[in-house]
Short mmCIF file of C-alpha atoms in Angstrom, two decimals:
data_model
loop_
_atom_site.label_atom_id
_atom_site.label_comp_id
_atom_site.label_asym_id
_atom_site.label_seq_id
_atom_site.Cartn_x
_atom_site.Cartn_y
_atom_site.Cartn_z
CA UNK A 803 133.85 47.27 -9.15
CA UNK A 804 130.20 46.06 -9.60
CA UNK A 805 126.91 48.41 -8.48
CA UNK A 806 125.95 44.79 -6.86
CA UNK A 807 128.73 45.00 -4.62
CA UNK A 808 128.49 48.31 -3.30
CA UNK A 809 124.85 48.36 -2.66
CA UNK A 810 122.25 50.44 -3.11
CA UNK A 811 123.19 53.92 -1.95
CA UNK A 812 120.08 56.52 -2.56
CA UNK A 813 119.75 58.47 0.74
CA UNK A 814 122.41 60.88 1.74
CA UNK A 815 122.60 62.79 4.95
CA UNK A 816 122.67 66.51 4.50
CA UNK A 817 126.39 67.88 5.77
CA UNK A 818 127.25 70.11 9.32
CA UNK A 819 125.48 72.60 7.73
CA UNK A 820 122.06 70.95 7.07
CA UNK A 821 122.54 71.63 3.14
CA UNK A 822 123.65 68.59 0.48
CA UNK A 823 126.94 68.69 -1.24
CA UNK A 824 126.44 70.72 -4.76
CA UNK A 825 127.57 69.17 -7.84
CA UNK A 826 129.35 70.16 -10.60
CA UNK A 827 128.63 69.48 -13.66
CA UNK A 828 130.54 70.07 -16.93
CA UNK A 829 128.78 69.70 -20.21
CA UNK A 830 131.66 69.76 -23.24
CA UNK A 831 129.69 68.17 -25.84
CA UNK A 832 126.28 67.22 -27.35
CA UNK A 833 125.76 64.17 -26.40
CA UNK A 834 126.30 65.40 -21.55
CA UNK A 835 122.95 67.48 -21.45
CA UNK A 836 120.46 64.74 -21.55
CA UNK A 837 122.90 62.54 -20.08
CA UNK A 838 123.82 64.40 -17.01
CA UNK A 839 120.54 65.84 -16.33
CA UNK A 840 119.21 61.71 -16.38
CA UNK A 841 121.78 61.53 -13.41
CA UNK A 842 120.52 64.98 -11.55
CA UNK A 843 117.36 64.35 -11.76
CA UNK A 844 118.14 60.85 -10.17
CA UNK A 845 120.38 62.25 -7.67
CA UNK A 846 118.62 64.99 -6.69
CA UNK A 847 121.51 67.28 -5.26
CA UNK A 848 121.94 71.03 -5.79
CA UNK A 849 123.83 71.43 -9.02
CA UNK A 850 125.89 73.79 -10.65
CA UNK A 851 126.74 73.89 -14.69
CA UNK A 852 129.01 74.91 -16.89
CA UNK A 853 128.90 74.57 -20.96
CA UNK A 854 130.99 74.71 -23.37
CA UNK A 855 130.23 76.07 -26.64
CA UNK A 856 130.05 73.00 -29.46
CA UNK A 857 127.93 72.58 -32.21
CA UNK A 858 124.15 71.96 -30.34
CA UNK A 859 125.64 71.56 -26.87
CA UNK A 860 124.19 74.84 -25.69
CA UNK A 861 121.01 74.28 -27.22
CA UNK A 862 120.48 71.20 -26.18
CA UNK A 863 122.12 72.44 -22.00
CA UNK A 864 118.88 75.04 -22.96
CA UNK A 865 116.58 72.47 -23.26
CA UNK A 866 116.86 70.70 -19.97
CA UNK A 867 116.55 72.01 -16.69
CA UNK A 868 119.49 73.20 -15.98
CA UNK A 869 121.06 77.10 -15.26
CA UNK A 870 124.23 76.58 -16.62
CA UNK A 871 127.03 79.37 -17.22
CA UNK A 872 128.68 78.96 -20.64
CA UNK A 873 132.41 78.69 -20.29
CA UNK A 874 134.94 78.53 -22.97
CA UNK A 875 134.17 76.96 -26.74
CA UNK A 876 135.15 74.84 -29.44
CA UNK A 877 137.09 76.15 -32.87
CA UNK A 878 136.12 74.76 -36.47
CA UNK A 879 139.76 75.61 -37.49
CA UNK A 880 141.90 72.65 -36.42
CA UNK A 881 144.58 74.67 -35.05
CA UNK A 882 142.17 76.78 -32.64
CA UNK A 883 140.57 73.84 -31.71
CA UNK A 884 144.12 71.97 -30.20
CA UNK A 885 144.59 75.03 -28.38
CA UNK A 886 141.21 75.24 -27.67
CA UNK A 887 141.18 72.25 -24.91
CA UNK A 888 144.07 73.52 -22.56
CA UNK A 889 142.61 77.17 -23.22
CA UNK A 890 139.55 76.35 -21.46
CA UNK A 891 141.04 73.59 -19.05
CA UNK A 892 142.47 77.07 -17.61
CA UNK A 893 139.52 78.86 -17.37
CA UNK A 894 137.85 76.50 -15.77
CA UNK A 895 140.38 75.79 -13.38
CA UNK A 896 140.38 79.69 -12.63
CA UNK A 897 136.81 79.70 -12.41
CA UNK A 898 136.02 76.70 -11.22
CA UNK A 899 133.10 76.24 -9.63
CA UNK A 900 132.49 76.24 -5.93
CA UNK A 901 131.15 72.30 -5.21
CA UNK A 902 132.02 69.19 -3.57
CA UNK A 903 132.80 66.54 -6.60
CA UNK A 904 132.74 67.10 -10.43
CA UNK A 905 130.47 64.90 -13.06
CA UNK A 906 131.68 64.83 -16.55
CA UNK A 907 131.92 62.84 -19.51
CA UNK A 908 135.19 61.71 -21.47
CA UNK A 909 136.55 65.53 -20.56
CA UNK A 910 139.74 66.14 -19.35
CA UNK A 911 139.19 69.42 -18.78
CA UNK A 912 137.46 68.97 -15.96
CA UNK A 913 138.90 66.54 -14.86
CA UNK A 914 142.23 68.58 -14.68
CA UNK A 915 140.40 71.66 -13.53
CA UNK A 916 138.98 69.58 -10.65
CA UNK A 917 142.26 67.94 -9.98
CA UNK A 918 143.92 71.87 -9.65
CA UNK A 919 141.64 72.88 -7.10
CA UNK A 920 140.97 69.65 -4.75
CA UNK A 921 138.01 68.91 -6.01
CA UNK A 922 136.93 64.86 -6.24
CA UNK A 923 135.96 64.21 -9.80
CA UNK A 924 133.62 61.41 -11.06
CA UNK A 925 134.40 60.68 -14.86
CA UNK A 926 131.80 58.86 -17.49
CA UNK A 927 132.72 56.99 -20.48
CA UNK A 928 132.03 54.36 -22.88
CA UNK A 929 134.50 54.64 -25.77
CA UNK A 930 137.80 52.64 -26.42
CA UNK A 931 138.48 53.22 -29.61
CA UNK A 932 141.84 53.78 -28.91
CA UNK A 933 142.13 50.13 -27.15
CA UNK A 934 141.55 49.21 -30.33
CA UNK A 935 143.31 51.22 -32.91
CA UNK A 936 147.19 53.31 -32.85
CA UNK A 937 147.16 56.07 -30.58
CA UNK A 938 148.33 59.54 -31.65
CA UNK A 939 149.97 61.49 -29.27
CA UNK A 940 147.03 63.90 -28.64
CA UNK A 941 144.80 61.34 -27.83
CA UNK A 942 147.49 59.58 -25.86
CA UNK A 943 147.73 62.88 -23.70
CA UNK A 944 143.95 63.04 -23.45
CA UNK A 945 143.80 59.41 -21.74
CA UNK A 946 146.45 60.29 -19.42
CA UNK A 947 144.42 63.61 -18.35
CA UNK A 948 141.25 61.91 -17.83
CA UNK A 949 142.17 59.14 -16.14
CA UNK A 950 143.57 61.15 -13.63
CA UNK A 951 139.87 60.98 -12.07
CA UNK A 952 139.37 60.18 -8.36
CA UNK A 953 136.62 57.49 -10.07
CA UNK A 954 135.15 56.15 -13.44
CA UNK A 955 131.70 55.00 -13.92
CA UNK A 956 131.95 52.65 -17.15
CA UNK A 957 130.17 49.85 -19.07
CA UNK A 958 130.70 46.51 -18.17
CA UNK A 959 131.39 46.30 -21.85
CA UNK A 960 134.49 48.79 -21.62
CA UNK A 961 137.58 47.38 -21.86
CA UNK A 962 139.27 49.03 -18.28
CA UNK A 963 142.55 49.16 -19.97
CA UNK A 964 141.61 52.09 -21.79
CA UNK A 965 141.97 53.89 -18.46
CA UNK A 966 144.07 51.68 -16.39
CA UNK A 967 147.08 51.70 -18.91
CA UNK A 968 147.38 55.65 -18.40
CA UNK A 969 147.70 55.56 -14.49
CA UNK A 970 143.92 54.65 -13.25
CA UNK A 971 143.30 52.54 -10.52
CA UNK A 972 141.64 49.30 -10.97
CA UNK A 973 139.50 50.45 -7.58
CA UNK A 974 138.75 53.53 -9.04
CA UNK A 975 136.47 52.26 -11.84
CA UNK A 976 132.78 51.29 -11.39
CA UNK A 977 130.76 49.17 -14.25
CA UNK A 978 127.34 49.04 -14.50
CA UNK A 979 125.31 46.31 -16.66
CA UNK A 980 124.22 48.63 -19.66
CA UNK A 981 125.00 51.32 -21.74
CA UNK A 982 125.17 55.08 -21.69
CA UNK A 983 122.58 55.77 -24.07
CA UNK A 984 119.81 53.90 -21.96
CA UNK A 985 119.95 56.19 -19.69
CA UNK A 986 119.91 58.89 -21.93
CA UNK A 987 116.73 57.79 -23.54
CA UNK A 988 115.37 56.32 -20.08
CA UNK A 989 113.00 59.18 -19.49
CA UNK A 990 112.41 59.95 -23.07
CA UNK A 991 108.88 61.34 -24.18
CA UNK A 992 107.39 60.25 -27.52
CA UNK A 993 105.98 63.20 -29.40
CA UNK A 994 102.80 61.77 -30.81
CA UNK A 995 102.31 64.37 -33.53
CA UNK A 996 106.39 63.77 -35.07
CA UNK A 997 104.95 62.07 -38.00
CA UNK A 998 103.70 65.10 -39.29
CA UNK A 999 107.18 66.59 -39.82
CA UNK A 1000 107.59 63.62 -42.50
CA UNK A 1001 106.03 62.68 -45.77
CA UNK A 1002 105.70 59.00 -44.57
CA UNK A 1003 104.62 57.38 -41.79
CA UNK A 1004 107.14 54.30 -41.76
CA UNK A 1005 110.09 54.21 -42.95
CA UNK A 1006 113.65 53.72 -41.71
CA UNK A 1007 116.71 56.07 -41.07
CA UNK A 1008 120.09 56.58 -42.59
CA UNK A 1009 123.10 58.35 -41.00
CA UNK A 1010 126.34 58.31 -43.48
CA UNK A 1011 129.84 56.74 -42.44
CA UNK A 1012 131.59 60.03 -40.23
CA UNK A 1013 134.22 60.20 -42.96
CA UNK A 1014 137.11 63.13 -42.26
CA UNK A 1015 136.87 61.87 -38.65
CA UNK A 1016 139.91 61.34 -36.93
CA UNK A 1017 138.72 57.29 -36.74
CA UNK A 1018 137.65 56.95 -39.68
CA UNK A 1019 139.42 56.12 -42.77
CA UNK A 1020 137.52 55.83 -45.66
CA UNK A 1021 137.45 57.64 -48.59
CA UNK A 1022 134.01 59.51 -49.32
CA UNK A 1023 133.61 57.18 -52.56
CA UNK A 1024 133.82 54.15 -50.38
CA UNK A 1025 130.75 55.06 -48.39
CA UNK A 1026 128.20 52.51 -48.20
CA UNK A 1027 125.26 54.46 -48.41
CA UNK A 1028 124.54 55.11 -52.28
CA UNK A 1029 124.26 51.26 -52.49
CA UNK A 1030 121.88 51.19 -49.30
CA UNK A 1031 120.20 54.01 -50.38
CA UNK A 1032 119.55 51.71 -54.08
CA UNK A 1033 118.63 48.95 -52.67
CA UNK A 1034 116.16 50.22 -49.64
CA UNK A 1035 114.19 52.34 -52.35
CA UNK A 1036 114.17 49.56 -54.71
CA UNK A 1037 112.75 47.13 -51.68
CA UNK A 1038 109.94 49.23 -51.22
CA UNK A 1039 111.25 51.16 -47.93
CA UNK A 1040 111.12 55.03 -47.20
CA UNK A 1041 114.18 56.76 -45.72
CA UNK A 1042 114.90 59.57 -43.51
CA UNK A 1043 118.51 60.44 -44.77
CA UNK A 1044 120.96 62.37 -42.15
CA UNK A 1045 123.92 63.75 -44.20
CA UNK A 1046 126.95 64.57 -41.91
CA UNK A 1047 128.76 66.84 -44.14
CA UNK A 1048 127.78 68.62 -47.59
CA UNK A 1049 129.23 65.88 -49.56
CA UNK A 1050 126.83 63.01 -48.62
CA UNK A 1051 123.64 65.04 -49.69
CA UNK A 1052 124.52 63.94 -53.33
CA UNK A 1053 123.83 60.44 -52.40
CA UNK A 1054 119.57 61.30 -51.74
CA UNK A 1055 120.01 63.09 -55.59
CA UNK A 1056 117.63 61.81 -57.90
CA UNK A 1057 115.08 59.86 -55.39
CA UNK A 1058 111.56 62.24 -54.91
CA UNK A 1059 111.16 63.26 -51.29
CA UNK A 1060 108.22 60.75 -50.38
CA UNK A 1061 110.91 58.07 -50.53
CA UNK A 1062 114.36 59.02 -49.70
CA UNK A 1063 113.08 62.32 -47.29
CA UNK A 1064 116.58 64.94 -46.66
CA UNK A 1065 115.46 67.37 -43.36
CA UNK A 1066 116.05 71.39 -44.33
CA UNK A 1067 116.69 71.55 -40.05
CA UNK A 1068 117.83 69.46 -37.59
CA UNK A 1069 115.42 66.45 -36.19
CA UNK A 1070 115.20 65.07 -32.76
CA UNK A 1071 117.23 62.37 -33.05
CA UNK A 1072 115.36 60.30 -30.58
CA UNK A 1073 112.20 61.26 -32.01
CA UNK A 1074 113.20 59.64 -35.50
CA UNK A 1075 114.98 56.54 -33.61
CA UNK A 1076 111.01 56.20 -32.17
CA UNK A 1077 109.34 56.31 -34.69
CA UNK A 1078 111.17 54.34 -37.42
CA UNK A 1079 111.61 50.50 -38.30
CA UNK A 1080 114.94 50.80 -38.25
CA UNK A 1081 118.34 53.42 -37.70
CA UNK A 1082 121.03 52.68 -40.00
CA UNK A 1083 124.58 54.44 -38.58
CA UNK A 1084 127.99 54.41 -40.35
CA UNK A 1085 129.01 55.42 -36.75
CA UNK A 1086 127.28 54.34 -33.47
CA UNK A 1087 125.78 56.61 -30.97
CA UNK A 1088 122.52 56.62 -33.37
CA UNK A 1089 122.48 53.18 -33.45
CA UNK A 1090 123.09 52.55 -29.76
CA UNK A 1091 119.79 55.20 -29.13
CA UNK A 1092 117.85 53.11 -31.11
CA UNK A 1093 119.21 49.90 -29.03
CA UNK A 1094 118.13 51.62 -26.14
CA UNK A 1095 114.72 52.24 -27.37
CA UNK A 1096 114.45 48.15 -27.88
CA UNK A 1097 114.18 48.98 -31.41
CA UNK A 1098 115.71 47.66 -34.65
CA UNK A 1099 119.34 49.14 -35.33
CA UNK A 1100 121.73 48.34 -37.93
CA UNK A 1101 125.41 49.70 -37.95
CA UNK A 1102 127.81 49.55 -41.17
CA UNK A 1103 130.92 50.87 -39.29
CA UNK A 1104 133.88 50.38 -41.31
CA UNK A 1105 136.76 49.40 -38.80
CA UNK A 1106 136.69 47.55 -35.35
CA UNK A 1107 133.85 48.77 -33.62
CA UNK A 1108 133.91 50.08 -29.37
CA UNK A 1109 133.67 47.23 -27.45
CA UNK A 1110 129.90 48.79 -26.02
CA UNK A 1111 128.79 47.93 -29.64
CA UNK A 1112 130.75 44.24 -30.08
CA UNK A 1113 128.26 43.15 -27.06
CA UNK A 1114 125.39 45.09 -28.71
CA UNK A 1115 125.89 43.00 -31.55
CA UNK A 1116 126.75 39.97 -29.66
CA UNK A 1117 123.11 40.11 -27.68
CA UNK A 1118 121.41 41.01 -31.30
CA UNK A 1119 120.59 44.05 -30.50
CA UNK A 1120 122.48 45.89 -32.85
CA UNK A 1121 123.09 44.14 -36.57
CA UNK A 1122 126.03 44.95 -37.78
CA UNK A 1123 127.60 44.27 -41.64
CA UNK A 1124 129.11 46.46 -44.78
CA UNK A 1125 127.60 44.40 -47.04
CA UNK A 1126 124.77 46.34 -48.82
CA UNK A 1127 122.80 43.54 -49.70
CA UNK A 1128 122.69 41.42 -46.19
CA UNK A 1129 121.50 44.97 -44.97
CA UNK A 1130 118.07 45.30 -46.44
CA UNK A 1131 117.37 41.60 -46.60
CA UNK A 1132 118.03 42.34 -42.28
CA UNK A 1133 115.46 45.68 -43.09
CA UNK A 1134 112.91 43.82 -45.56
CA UNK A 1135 112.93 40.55 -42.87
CA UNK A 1136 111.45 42.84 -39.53
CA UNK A 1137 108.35 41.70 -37.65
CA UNK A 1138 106.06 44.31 -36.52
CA UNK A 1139 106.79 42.88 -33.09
CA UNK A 1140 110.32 43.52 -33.66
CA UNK A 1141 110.12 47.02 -34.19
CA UNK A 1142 108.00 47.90 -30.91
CA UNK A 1143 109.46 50.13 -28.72
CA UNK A 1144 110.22 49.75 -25.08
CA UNK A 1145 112.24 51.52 -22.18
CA UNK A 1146 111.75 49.37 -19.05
CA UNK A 1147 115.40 48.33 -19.51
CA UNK A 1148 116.85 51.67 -20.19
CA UNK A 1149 115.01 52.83 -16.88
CA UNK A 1150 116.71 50.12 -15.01
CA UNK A 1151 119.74 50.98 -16.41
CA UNK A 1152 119.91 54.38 -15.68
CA UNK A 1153 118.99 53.77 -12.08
CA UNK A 1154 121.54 51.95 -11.65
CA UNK A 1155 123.80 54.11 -12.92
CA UNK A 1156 122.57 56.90 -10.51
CA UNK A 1157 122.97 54.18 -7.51
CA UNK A 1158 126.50 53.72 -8.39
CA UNK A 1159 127.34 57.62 -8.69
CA UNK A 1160 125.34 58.57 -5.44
CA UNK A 1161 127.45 55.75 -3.67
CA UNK A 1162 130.93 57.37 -5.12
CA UNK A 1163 129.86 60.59 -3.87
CA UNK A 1164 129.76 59.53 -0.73
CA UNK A 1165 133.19 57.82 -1.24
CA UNK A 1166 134.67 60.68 -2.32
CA UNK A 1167 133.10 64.07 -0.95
#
């Protein structure tokens, strides 16, 4: 179902008891905070938040403004982590939070914890990559979970099968014109004095291929960076280089730092996406970001790509190739109009994403 045939559904009575429904909101992984708080803000509805520990996903729940309660956590191990998931699917059905309808983001654990206790849930996602490629039998039981949803707010772009094929209801999924990273970066805030963390002032970025990823296979010598990295240096550019894992940071060895620049912390990815000509991803949320942003992206993901990124590369937005060579001729051939910034769209974007959510609540609750 389309936002333009619902409506536009902003104002909400308050209940019987003069207050507005509270919202639950789960954050599982790095990318919800900024995400969900885009929504919250938009919705403006008492909220209530839980986190679970992963990588920067309480730091990042830390820097927004939510008061969140951490609840359960990931496991490096690969064991832990499988019995991680239905570990803290139980807590938070035990504890789940007192609220009228659940927000989340490809997480079945909420979904299922909602579910337990009669509480609507409204789940977010934009990625069917198993549409695309074999499903194991984990991931098969994860689609099953999550589509289990009372709705789905999607992409136009996302192929509804993904959900549909595991039990969803065609009525049950909403699309919106867009993608889930413009309204993450829709109320973004430059930080004019970022350039100062760098010993450049342009220059482009490179994130490696996610290699040891469960959707990725590709051997770590078949990485397409040290030829990118070659060629980009030897074209006169200046790169930002984001290894993933300790094995890529041999690729930057040899270059000085004013050219190929390795961080000793973390950067704000946005930040970087800003600020440089280009973001180069071997995967595609950094890429997308940069979309957002109406700035120059380039993505050298080695199998079929989500189908959010086919249409990003489709409307040129996204350049996409594993082909060293056609990569920096893209780089070396950017206007200076081309690599302007902009958010107007990814403001639009997200409000109609928080149209389309504030109209399901009201479906639901």
């Amino acid at each position: 179902m389309r936002a333009s045939e619902r409506g536009s559904r902003r104002s909400r009575a308050p209940t019987e008891t003069g207050r507005r429904p509270p919202v639950w909101v789960d954050l599982a992984s790095p990318s919800h905070p900024v995400f969900f708080e885009a929504i919250a803000a938009g919705l403006d509805l008492p909220t209530v938040v839980t986190v679970r520990e992963k990588t920067e996903t309480v730091p990042l729940a830390r820097d927004t403004d939510f008061e969140f309660t951490i609840r359960g956590r990931d496991f490096d191990n690969t064991w832990l982590r499988t019995l991680g998931v239905p570990l803290r699917t139980i807590q938070l059905a035990v504890r789940t939070p007192e609220a009228a309808v659940s927000l989340s983001q490809r997480n079945a654990m909420c979904v299922l914890a909602s579910k337990a206790n009669g509480v609507p849930s409204i789940h977010f996602t934009d990625n069917d990559i198993t549409y695309y490629r074999e499903t194991p039998l984990a991931e098969a039981g994860f689609n099953y979970f999550r589509s289990m949803a009372t709705a789905h707010v999607v992409p136009d772009a996302f192929q509804t099968a993904e959900l549909t094929e595991y039990g969803a209801s065609r009525d049950a999924i909403y699309t919106y014109d867009g993608f889930k990273e413009e309204v993450c970066v829709a109320d973004f805030d430059p930080d004019p004095t970022f350039l100062d963390r760098l010993p450049f002032d342009e220059f482009v970025v490179l994130r490696p291929e996610a290699i040891g990823a469960a959707y990725i296979d590709l051997a770590p010598e078949e990485s397409l960076v040290p030829d990118v990295l070659a060629r980009a240096v030897d074209a006169g550019l200046n790169v930002v280089y984001l290894p993933r894992r300790p094995g890529d940071r041999e690729h930057a060895t040899g270059y000085p730092d004013d050219r190929v620049f390795v961080p000793d912390s973390p950067l704000p990815g946005l930040q970087l996406a800003w600020h440089a000509d280009c973001t180069l991803t071997g995967s595609g949320t950094m890429a997308r970001e940069a979309a957002a942003m109406n700035k120059p992206a380039v993505s050298f993901f080695p199998h079929t790509m989500l189908s959010v990124d086919q249409r990003l590369v489709r409307q040129e937005r996204i350049f996409h190739s594993r082909d060293a060579a056609d990569i920096v001729d893209y780089l070396t051939g950017l206007s200076n109009e081309a690599v302007a910034p902009g958010l107007n769209r990814a403001r639009a974007v997200r409000d109609e994403v928080v149209d389309i959510t504030d109209g399901v609540i009201d479906d639901v609750v």
